[in-house]
Short mmCIF file of C-alpha atoms in Angstrom, two decimals:
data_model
loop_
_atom_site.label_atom_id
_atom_site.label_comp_id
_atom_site.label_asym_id
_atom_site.label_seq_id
_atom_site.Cartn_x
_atom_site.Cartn_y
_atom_site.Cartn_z
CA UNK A 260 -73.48 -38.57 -64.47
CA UNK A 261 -76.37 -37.90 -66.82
CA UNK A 262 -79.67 -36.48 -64.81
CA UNK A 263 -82.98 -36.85 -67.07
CA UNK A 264 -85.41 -34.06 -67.35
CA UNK A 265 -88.10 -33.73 -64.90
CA UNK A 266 -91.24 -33.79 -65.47
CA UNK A 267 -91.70 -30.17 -64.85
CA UNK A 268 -89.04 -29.43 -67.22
CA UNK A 269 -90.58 -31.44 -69.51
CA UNK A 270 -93.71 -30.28 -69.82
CA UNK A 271 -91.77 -26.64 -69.85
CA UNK A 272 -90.32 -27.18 -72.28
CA UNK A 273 -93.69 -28.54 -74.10
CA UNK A 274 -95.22 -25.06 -73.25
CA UNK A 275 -92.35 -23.39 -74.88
CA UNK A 276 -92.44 -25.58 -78.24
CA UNK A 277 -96.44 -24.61 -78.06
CA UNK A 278 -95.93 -20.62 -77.75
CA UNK A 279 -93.37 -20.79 -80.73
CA UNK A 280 -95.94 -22.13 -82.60
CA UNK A 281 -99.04 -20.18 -81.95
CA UNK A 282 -96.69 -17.24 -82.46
CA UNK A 283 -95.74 -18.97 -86.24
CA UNK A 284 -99.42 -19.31 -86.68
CA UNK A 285 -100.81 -16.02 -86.34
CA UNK A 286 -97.58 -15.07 -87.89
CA UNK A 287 -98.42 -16.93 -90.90
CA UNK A 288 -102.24 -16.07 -90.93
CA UNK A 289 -101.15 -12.53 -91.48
CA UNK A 290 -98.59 -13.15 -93.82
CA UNK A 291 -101.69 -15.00 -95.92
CA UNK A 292 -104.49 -12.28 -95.27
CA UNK A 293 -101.71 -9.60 -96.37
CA UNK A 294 -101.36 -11.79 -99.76
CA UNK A 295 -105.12 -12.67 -100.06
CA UNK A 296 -105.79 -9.24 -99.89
CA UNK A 297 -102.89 -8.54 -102.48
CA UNK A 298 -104.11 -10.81 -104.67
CA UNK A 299 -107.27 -9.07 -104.71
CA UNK A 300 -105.82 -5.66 -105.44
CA UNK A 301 -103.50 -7.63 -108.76
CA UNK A 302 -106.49 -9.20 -109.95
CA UNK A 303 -108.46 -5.40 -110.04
CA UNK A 304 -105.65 -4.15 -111.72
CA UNK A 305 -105.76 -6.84 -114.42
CA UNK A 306 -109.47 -6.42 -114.48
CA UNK A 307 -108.78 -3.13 -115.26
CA UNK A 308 -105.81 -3.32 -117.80
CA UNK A 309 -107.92 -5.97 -120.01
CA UNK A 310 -110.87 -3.57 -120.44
CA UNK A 311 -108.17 -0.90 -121.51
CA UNK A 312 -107.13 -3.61 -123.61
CA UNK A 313 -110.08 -4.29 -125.19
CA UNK A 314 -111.08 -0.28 -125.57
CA UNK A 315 -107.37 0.26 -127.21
CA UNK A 316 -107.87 -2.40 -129.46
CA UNK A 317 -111.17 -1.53 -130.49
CA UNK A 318 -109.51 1.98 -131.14
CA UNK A 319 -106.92 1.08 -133.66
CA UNK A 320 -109.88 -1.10 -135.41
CA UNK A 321 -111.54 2.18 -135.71
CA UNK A 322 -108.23 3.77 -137.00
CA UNK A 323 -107.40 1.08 -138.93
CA UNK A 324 -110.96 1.57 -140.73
CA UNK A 325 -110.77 5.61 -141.19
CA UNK A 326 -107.79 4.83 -142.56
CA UNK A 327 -108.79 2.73 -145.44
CA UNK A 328 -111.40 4.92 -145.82
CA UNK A 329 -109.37 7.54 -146.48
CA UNK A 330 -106.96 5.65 -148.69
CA UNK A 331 -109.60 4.75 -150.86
CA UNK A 332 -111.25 8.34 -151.34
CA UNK A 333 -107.50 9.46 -151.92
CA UNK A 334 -106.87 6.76 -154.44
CA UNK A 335 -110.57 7.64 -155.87
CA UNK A 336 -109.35 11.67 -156.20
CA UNK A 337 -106.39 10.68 -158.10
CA UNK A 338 -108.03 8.67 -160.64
CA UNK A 339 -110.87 11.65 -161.14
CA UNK A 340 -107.69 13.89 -161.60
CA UNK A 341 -105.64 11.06 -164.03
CA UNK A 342 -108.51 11.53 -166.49
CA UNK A 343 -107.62 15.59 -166.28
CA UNK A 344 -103.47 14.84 -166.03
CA UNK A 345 -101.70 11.43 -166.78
CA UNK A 346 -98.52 12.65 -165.53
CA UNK A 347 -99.29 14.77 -162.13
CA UNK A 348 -101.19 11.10 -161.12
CA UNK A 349 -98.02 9.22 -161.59
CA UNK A 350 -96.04 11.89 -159.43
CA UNK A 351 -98.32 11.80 -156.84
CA UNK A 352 -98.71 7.43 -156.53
CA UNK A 353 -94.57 7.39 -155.70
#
C-alpha cells in the first residue's frame, strides 16, 4: 500500500531543499570573493613582473650599446697600433 506525502512533509522537505541551497550560495559567494580577490593579487604581480620586464630590457639595450661602444674603440686601438705593428694586429683580431 503506497501512502503519499503529506503536506507537512512536503513542504519539509521544501525547507530542506531551500537550506541546502542557501548553504551552496554563500558557499559559492566565498569561493568567488576568495578568487576575485586572487585575481587581484595575480594581476599585481604581473603588473609588477612587466615593469621588471621593461627595466631588464631596457638594461641589456644599455649593455648591448656599451658594448659596441667598446668594440669599436677596441677595433679603433688596434688599427692606431697596425700602423706601429702589422703582425701583433693580426694576433690580436683571432
Amino acid at each position: 500500500m503506497m501512502v503519499g506525502l503529506t503536506g507537512l512533509e512536503k513542504f519539509s522537505h521544501l525547507e530542506d531543499k531551500i537550506y541546502r541551497t542557501i548553504e551552496l550560495t554563500k558557499t559559492l559567494r566565498q569561493e568567488k570573493e576568495g578568487l576575485e580577490r586572487e585575481l587581484a593579487s595575480v594581476r599585481r604581480e604581473l603588473g609588477a613582473l612587466l615593469d621588471e620586464k621593461e627595466r631588464l630590457e631596457a638594461h641589456v639595450e644599455r649593455l648591448l650599446s656599451e658594448r659596441d661602444t667598446v668594440r669599436m674603440k677596441v677595433e679603433a686601438m688596434l688599427d692606431a697600433i697596425a700602423v706601429l705593428d702589422p703582425e701583433a694586429v693580426e694576433v690580436a683580431r683571432r
